[in-house]
Coordinates of C-alpha atoms in Angstrom, one line a residue:
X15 CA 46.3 94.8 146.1
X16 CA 45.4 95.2 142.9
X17 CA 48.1 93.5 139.9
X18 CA 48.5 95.6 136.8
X19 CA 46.9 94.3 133.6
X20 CA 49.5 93.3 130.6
X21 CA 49.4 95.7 127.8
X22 CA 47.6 94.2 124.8
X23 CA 50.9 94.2 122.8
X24 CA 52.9 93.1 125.3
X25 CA 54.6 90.6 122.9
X26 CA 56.0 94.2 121.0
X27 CA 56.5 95.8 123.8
X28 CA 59.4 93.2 125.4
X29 CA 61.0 92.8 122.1
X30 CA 61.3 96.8 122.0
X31 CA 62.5 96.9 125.1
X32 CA 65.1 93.4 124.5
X33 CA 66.3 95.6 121.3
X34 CA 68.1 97.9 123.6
X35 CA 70.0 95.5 125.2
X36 CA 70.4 97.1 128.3
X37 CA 69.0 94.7 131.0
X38 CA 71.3 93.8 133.9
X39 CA 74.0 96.1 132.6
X40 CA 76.7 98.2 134.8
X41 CA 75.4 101.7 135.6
X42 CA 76.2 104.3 132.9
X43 CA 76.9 108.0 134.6
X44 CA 74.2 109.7 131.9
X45 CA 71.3 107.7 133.1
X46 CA 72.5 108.0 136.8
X47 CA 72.5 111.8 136.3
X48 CA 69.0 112.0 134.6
X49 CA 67.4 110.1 137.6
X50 CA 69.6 112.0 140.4
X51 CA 68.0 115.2 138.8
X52 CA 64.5 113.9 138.7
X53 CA 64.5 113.3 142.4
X54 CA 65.7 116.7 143.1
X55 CA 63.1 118.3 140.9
X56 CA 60.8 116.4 142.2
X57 CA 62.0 116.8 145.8
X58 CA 61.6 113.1 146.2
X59 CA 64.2 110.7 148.0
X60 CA 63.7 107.9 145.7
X61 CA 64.4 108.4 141.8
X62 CA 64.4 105.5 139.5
X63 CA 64.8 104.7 136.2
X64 CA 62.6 101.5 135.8
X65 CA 62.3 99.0 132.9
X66 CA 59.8 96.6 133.0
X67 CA 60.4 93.1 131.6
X68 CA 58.0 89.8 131.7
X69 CA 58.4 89.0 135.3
X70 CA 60.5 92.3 137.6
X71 CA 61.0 95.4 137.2
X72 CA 65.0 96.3 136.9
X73 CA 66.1 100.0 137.4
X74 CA 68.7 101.0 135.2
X75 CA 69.4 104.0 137.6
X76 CA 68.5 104.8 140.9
X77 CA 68.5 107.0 143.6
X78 CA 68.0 106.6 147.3
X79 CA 67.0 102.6 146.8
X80 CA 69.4 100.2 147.5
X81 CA 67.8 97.2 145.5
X82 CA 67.8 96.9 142.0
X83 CA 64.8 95.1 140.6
X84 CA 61.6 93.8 142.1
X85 CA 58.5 91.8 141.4
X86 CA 56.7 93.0 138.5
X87 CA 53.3 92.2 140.0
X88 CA 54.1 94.2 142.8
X89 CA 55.5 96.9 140.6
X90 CA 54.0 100.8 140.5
X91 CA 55.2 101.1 137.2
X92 CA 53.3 97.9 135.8
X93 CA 50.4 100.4 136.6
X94 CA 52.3 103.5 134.9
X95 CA 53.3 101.6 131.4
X96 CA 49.3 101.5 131.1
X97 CA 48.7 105.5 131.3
X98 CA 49.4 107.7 128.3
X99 CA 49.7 110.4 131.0
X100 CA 51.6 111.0 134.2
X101 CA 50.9 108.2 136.6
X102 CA 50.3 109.7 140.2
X103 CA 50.0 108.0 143.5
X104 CA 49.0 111.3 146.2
X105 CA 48.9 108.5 149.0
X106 CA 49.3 104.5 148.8
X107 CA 47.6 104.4 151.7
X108 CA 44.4 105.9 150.7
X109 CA 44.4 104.2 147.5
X110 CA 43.1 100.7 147.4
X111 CA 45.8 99.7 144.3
X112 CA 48.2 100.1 146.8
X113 CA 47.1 99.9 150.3
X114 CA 48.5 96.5 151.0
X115 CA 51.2 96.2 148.6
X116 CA 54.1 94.6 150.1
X117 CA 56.1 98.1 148.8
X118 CA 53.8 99.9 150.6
X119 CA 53.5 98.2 154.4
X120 CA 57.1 97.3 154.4
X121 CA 60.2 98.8 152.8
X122 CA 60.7 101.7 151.2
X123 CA 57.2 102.5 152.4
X124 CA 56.2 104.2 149.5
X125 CA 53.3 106.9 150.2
X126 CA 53.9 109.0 146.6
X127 CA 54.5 107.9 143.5
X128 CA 54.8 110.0 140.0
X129 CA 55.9 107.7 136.6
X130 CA 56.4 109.0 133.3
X131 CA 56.2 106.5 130.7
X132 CA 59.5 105.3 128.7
X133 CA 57.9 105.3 125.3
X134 CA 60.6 103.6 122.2
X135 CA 59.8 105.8 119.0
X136 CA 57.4 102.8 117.9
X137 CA 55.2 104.0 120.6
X138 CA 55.5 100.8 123.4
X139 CA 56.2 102.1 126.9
X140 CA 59.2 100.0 127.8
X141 CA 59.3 101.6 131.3
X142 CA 59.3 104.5 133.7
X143 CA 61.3 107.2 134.7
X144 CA 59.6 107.8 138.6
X145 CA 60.2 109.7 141.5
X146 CA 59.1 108.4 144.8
X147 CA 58.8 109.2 149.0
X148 CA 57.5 108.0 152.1
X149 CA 55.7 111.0 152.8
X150 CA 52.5 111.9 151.0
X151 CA 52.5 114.6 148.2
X152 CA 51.2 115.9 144.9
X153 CA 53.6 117.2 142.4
X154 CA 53.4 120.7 140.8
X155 CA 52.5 121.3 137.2
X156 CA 56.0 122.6 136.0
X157 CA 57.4 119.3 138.1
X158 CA 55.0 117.0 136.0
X159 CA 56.1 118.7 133.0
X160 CA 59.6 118.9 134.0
X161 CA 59.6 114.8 134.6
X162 CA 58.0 114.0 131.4
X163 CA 60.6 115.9 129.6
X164 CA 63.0 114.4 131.6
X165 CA 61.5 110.7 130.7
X166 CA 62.0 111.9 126.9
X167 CA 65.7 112.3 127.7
X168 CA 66.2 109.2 128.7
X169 CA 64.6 107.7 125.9
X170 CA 66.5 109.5 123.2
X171 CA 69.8 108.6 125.0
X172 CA 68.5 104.7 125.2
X173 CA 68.6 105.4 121.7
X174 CA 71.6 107.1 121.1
X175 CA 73.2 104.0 123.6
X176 CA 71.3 101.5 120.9
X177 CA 72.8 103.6 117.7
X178 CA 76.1 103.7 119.4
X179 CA 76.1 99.7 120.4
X180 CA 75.2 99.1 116.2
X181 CA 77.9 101.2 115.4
X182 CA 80.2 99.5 117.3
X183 CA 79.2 96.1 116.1
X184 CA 79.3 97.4 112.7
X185 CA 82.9 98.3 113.0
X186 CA 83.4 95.1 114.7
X187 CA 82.0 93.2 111.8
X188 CA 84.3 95.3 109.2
X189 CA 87.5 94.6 111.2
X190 CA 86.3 91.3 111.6
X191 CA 85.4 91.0 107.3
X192 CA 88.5 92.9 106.7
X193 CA 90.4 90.4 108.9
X194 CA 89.2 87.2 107.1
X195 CA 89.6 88.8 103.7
X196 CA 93.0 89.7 104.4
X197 CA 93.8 85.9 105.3
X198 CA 92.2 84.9 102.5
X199 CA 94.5 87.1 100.1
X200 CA 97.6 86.9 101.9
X201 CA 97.4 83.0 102.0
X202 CA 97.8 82.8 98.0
X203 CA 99.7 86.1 97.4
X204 CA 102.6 84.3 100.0
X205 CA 102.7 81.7 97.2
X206 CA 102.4 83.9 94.5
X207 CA 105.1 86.6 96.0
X208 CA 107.2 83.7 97.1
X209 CA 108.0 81.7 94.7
X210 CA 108.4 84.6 92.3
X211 CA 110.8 86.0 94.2
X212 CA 112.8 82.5 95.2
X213 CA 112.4 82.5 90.9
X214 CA 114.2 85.8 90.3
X215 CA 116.9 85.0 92.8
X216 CA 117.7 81.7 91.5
X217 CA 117.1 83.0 88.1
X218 CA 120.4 81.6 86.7
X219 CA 120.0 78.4 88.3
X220 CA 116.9 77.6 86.3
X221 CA 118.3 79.3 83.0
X222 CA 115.3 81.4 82.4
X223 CA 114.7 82.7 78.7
X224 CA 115.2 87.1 79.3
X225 CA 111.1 87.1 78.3
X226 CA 110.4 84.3 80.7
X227 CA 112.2 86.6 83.8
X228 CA 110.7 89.5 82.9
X229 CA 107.4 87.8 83.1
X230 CA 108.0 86.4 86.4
X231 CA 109.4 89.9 87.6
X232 CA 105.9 91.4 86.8
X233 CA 104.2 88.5 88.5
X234 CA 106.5 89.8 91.7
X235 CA 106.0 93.7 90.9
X236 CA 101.8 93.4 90.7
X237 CA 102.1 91.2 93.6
X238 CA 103.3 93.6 96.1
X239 CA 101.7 96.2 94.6
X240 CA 98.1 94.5 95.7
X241 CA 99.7 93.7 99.0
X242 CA 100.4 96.9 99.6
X243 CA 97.2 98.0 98.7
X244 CA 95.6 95.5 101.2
X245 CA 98.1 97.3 104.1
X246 CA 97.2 100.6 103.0
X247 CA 93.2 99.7 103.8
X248 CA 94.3 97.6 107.3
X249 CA 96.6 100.5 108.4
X250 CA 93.7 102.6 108.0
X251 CA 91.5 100.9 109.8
X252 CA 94.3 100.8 112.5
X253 CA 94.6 103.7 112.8
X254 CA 90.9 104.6 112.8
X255 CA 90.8 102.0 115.8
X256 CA 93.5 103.2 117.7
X257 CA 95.2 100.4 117.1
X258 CA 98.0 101.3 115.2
X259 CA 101.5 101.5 117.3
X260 CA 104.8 103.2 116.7
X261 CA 108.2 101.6 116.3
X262 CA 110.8 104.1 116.4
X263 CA 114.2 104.0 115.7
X264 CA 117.3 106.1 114.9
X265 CA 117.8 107.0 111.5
X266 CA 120.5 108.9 109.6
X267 CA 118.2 111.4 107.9
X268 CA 120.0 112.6 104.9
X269 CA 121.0 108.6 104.0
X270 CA 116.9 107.4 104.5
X271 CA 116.3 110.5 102.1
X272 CA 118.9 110.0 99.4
X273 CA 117.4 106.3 99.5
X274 CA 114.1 107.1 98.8
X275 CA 114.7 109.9 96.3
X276 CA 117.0 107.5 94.2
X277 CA 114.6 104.8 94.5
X278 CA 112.2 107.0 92.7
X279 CA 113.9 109.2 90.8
X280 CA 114.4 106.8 88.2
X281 CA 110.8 105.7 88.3
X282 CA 110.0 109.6 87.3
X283 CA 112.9 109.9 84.6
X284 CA 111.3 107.2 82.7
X285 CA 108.0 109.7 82.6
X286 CA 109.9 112.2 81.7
X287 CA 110.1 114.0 85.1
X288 CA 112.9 115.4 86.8
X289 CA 112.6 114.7 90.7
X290 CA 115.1 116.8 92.8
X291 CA 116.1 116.5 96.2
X292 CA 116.9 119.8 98.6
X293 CA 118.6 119.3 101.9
X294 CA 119.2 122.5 104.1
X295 CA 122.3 122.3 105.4
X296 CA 121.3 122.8 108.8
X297 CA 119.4 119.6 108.9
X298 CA 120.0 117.4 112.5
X299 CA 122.2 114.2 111.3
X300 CA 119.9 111.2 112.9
X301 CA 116.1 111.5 113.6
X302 CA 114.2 109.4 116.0
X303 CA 111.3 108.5 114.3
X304 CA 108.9 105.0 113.0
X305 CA 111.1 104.5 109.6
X306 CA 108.4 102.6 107.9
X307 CA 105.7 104.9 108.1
X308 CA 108.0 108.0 107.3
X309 CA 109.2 106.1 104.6
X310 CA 105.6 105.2 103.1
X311 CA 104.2 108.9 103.8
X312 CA 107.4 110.1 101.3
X313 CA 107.0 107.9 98.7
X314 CA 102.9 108.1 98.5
X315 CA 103.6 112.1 98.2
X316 CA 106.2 112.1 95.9
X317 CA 104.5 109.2 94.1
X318 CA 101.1 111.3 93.9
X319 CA 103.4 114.1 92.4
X320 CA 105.0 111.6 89.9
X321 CA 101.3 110.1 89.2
X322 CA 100.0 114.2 88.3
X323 CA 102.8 115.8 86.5
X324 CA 103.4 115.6 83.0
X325 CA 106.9 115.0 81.3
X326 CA 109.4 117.5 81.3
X327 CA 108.1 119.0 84.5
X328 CA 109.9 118.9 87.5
X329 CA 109.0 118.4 91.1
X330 CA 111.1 119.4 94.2
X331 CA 111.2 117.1 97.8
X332 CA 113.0 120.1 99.8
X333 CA 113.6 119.0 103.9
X334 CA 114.9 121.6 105.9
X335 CA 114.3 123.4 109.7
X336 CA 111.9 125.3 110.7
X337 CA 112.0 128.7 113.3
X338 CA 111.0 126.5 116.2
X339 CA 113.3 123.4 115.2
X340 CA 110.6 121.4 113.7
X341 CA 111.6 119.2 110.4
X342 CA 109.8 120.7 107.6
X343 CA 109.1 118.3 104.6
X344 CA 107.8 119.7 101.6
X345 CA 106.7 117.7 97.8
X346 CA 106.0 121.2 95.5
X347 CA 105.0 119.6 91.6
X348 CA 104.2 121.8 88.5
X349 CA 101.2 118.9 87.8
X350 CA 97.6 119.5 87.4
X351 CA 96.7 120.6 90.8
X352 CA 94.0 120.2 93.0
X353 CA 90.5 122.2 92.4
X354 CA 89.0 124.1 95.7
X355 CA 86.2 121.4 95.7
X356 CA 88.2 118.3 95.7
X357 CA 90.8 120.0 98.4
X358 CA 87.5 119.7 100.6
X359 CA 87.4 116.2 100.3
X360 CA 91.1 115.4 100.0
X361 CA 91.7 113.6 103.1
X362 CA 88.3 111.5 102.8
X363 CA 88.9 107.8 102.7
X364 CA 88.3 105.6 99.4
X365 CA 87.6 109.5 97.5
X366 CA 89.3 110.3 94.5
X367 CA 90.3 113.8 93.5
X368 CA 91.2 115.0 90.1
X369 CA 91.7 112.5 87.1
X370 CA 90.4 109.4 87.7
X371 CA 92.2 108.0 84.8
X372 CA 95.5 108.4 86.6
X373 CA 94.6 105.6 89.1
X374 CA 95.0 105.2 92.9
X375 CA 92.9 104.1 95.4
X376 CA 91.5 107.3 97.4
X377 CA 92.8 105.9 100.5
X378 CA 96.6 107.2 100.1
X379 CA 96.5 111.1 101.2
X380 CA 94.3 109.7 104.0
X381 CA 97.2 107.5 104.8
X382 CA 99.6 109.7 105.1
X383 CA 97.8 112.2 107.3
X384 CA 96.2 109.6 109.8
X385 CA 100.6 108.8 110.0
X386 CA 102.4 111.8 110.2
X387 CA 99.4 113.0 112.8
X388 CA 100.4 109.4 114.7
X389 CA 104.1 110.6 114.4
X390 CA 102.6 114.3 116.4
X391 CA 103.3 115.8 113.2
X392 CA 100.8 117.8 110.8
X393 CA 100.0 118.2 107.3
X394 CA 99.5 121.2 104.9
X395 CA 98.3 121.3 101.1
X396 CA 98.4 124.5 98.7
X397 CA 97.5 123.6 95.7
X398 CA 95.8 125.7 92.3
X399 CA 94.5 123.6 89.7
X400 CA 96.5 123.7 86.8
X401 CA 99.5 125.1 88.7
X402 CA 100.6 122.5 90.7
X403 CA 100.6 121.1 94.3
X404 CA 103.1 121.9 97.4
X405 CA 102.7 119.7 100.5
X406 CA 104.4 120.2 103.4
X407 CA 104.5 118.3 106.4
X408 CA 106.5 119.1 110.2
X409 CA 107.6 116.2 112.2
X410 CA 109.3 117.5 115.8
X411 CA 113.2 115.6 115.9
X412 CA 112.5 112.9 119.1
X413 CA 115.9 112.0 119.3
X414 CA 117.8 113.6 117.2
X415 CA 121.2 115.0 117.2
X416 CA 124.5 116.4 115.3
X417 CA 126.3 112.7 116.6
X418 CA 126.4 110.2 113.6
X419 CA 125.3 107.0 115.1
X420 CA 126.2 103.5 113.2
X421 CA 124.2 103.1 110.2
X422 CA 121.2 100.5 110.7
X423 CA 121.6 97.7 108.4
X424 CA 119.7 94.3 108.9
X425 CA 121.5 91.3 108.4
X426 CA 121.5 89.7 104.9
X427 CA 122.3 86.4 106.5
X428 CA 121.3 84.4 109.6
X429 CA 123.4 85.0 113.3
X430 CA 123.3 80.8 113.4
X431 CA 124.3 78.7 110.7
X432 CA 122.4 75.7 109.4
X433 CA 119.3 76.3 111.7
X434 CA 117.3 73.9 112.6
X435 CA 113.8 75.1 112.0
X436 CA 110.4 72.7 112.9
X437 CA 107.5 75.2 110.3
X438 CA 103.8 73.8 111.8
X439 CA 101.7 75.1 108.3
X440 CA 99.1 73.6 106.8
X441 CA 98.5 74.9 103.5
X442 CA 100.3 73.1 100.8
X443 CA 101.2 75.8 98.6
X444 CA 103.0 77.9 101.9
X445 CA 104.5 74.8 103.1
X446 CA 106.4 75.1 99.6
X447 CA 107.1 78.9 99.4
X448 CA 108.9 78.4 103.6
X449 CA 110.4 75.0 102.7
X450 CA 112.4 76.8 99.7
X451 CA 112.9 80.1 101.7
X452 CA 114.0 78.4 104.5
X453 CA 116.4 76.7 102.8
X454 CA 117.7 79.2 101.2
X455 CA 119.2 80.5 104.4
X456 CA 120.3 77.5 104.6
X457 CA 118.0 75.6 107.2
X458 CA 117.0 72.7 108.6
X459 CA 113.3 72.4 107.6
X460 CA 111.3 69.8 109.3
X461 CA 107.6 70.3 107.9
X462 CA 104.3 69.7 110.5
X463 CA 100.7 70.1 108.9
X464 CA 98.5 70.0 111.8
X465 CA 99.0 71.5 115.7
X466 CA 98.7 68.4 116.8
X467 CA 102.2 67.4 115.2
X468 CA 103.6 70.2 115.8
X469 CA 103.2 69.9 119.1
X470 CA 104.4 66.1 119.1
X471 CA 107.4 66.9 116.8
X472 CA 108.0 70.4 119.3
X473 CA 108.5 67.5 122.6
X474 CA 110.0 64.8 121.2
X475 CA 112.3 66.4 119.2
X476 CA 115.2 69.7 119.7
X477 CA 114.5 72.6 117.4
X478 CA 116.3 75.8 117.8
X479 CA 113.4 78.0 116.6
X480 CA 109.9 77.2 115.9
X481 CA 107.6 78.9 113.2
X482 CA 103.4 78.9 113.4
X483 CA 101.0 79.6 111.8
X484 CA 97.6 79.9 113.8
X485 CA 94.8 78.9 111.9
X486 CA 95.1 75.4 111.6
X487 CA 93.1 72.5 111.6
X488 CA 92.7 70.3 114.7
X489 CA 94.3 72.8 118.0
X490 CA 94.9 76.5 116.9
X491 CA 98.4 77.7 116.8
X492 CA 97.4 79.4 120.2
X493 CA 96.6 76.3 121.8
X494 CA 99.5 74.6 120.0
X495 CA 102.3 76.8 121.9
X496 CA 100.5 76.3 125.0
X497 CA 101.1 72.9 124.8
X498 CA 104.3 73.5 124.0
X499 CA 104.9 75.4 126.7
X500 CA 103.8 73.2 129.4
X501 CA 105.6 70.4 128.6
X502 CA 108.7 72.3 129.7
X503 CA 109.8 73.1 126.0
X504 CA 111.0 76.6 125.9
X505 CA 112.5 76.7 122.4
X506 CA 111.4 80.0 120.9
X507 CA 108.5 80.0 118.8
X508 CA 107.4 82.5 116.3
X509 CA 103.7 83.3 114.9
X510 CA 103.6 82.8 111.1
X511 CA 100.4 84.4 110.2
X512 CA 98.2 86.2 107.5
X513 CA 96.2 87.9 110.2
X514 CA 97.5 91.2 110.5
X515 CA 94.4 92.4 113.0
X516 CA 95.8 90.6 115.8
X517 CA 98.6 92.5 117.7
X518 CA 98.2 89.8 120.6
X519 CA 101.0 87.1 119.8
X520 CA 103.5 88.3 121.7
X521 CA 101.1 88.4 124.7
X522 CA 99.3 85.2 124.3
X523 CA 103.3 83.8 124.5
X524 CA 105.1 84.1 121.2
X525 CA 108.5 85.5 120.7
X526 CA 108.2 87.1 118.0
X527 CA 105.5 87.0 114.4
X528 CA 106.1 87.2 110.7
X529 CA 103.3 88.4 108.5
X530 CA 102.3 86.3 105.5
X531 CA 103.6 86.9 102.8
X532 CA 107.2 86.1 104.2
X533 CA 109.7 89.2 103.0
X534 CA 113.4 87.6 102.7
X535 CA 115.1 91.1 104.5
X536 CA 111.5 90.8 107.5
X537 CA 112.3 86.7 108.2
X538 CA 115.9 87.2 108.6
X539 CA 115.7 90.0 111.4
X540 CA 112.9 88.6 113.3
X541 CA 115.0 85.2 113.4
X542 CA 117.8 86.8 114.7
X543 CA 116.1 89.2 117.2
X544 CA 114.5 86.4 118.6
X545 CA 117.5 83.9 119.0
X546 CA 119.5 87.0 120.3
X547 CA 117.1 87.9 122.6
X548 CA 116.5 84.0 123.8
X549 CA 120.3 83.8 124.4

């Protein structure tokens, strides 16, 4: 038996083949279907996809062999990585490679052999693509071509596996950039957004001068305007990752759209701007539907509409039912309107259209389609340029019906009075923002810094609720609750955390999470949500 000589680069050759990352991976229908067909062009029973590494061959795919790697040194296709051409065994029997090769005198017997060569684009043969029998045979010339072409394929979807696998990591690596950035900006806008806030409310506590207010009012304002920027990029990437999930709820429709009209209809009278509001009268009374999003698909449109028109121009947010029952909402301005080119590129993330001096962030219109399309709705723009824009958008009515259900309206106060609350946080600046929150609802705030006394605190002490946050030094707020948890404590426990990537808490255990920064109106119905629901 004669064993195949290494290539001369064989050192290139294994780290082409290693950059696919494929070895001793779960069978993959393409590459099963390009070896079944090789075998039946070839009329073979054996069909393998074969990649040869430093010491076995391992077959990707195969076809009529029940193993899945052997010795390399044994190996037909050691042999067939060395030809440029076709590599054809007639009859192992005759040939004195292969006459004694353990292949050849035992199972499967081989008697033919044909191997095309798996060659990367940088021109090292990583493997074969072969078709074997027991039985003696010469291939045809439109079979030999028919293989080779067939060995092309599966190189160019090795490739396409290889682009696909990069893609992915890249994604990964964004999420997982967009992830840490996040933290890292939520972490000081929480202090930054908190304490304002606690300011403003306690604004005649402190006796503020009216310039010193106002200051601190902006300070809130141009905070949760760059948090809401930040959300607008996450929920896009949500969305684009399938990861973003509805919540919906009843709403009484004309109420949610007199609320956000009047919210910015003062906003547009101060530009000068008349913003109307046209309800048919045949509108259903309650809609089913994920209030948040609608809510932030209105406001971005008739915000874009506010942003474009000039004073003394009017613009129109008409709802009313279609023929087929369907909730038409339209925004129709008198602004500057969009051109035919930048309509093409409207809906393209992080693009801006029109005046750039008017702001914005390119990632609003692409917002508000990737929702109202998650809502099974769609979304239509006419616009001329220097005419004005209409958009209209049809959500179907879920739930909806002529019955006037009770109005939601979240708690402004806690179900339990006097709570008393253990907060495991480490940061020093948060710890301040939840200590005065917390109290403020009048709380019982005991303050850990570490998981490690949180979890001591959380047994030898009785808490009614428990608040935290995951990334911590020491044990990880995951690890924390287990702990909890299995010292018999069942006191329900809430994530506190500036990770808004993660939609796992309440499956890794938690009852319930709060997003950093902490909203007043968000803290108080999670809190009572969960201590109902713990009842």
């Amino acid at each position: 038996m004669q064993i195949a000589a290494k290539p001369s680069d064989e050192n290139l050759r294994l780290k082409t083949l290693f950059s696919y990352d494929i070895l001793d991976t779960d069978g993959e229908i393409v590459f099963d279907e390009l070896t079944q067909l090789a075998s039946e062009i070839c009329d073979t029973p054996i069909a393998l996809i074969s990649l040869v590494d430093p010491d076995r061959q391992w077959f990707k795919a195969k076809v009529g062999l029940d193993v899945s790697e052997t010795e390399r040194d044994i190996a037909f296709c050691s042999h067939a990585i060395l030809q440029q051409d076709l590599f054809e065994v007639s009859n192992a029997l005759e040939d004195e490679r292969f006459a004694d090769n353990p292949l050849v005198t035992a199972g499967p017997e081989i008697r033919f052999y044909a191997g095309t060569q798996l060659v990367a684009p940088n021109g090292q043969p990583i493997g074969t693509l072969c078709a074997i029998s027991d039985k003696p045979k010469k291939l045809t010339d439109k079979q030999k071509k028919a293989l080779t072409i067939l060995g092309r394929e599966v190189i160019a979807q090795l490739e396409l596996r290889k682009t696909m696998l990069s893609l992915a990591q890249a994604n990964q690596n964004k999420t997982d950039f967009l992830s840490r950035i996040s933290h890292e900006i939520r972490t000081p806008l929480n202090a930054i957004i908190g304490f304002s806030d606690i300011l403003i409310e306690r604004e005649s506590d402190y006796n503020l001068p009216d310039e010193a207010a106002e200051y601190i009012r902006h300070i809130s304002f141009s905070g949760k305007h760059l948090l809401s920027v930040i959300n607008s990029v996450l929920d896009l990437n949500k969305i684009e990752a399938g990861k973003m999930e509805l919540a919906n709820e009843v709403v009484i429709l004309a109420t949610f759209l007199r609320d956000i009209h009047g919210m910015l209809a003062s906003e547009a009278k101060k530009s000068g701007i008349e913003l109307r509001l046209d309800l048919a009268d045949n509108l259903p009374a309650t809609l089913s539907v994920d209030r948040s999003k609608l809510a932030e698909v209105l406001v971005n449109l008739m915000n874009n509409s506010i942003k474009f028109s000039d004073a003394g121009q009017h613009i129109t947010v008409k709802v009313s039912l279609s023929s087929n029952h369907e909730i038409c909402f339209e925004v129709i301005d008198e602004g500057i309107g969009i051109s035919a080119a930048d309509q093409a590129k409207l809906f393209s993330k992080y693009q801006q259209v029109g005046n750039h001096q008017r702001g914005g962030t390119g990632i609003g219109l692409c917002l508000c389609k990737g929702f109202i399309e998650l809502m099974g709705g769609t979304l239509h723009v006419q616009s001329e340029e220097g005419k004005g824009t209409h958009i209209k958008f049809y959500l179907g009515q879920g739930a909806a019906s002529t019955k006037i259900t009770e109005q939601r309206n979240p708690n402004k106060q806690l179900i339990a009075s006097s709570l008393n609350v253990l907060i495991v946080e480490d940061n020093p600046l948060n710890q301040m923002v939840a200590q005065a929150l917390f109290q403020s609802l009048g709380c019982i705030v005991t303050m850990a810094a570490t998981g490690e006394e949180g979890v001591s605190l959380a047994t030898e002490q009785a808490y009614e609720c428990i608040f935290m946050d995951i990334q911590l030094p020491g044990i990880s707020g995951y690890q924390a609750l287990q702990q909890i948890r299995d010292a018999g404590v069942d006191t329900p426990i809430i994530a506190l955390t500036a990770d808004v990537f993660s939609s796992d808490y309440l499956k890794e255990g938690f009852d319930g999470f709060i997003s950093k920064p902490m909203e007043r109106a968000v803290l108080i119905n999670v809190i009572n949500q969960t201590l109902q629901s713990h009842q």
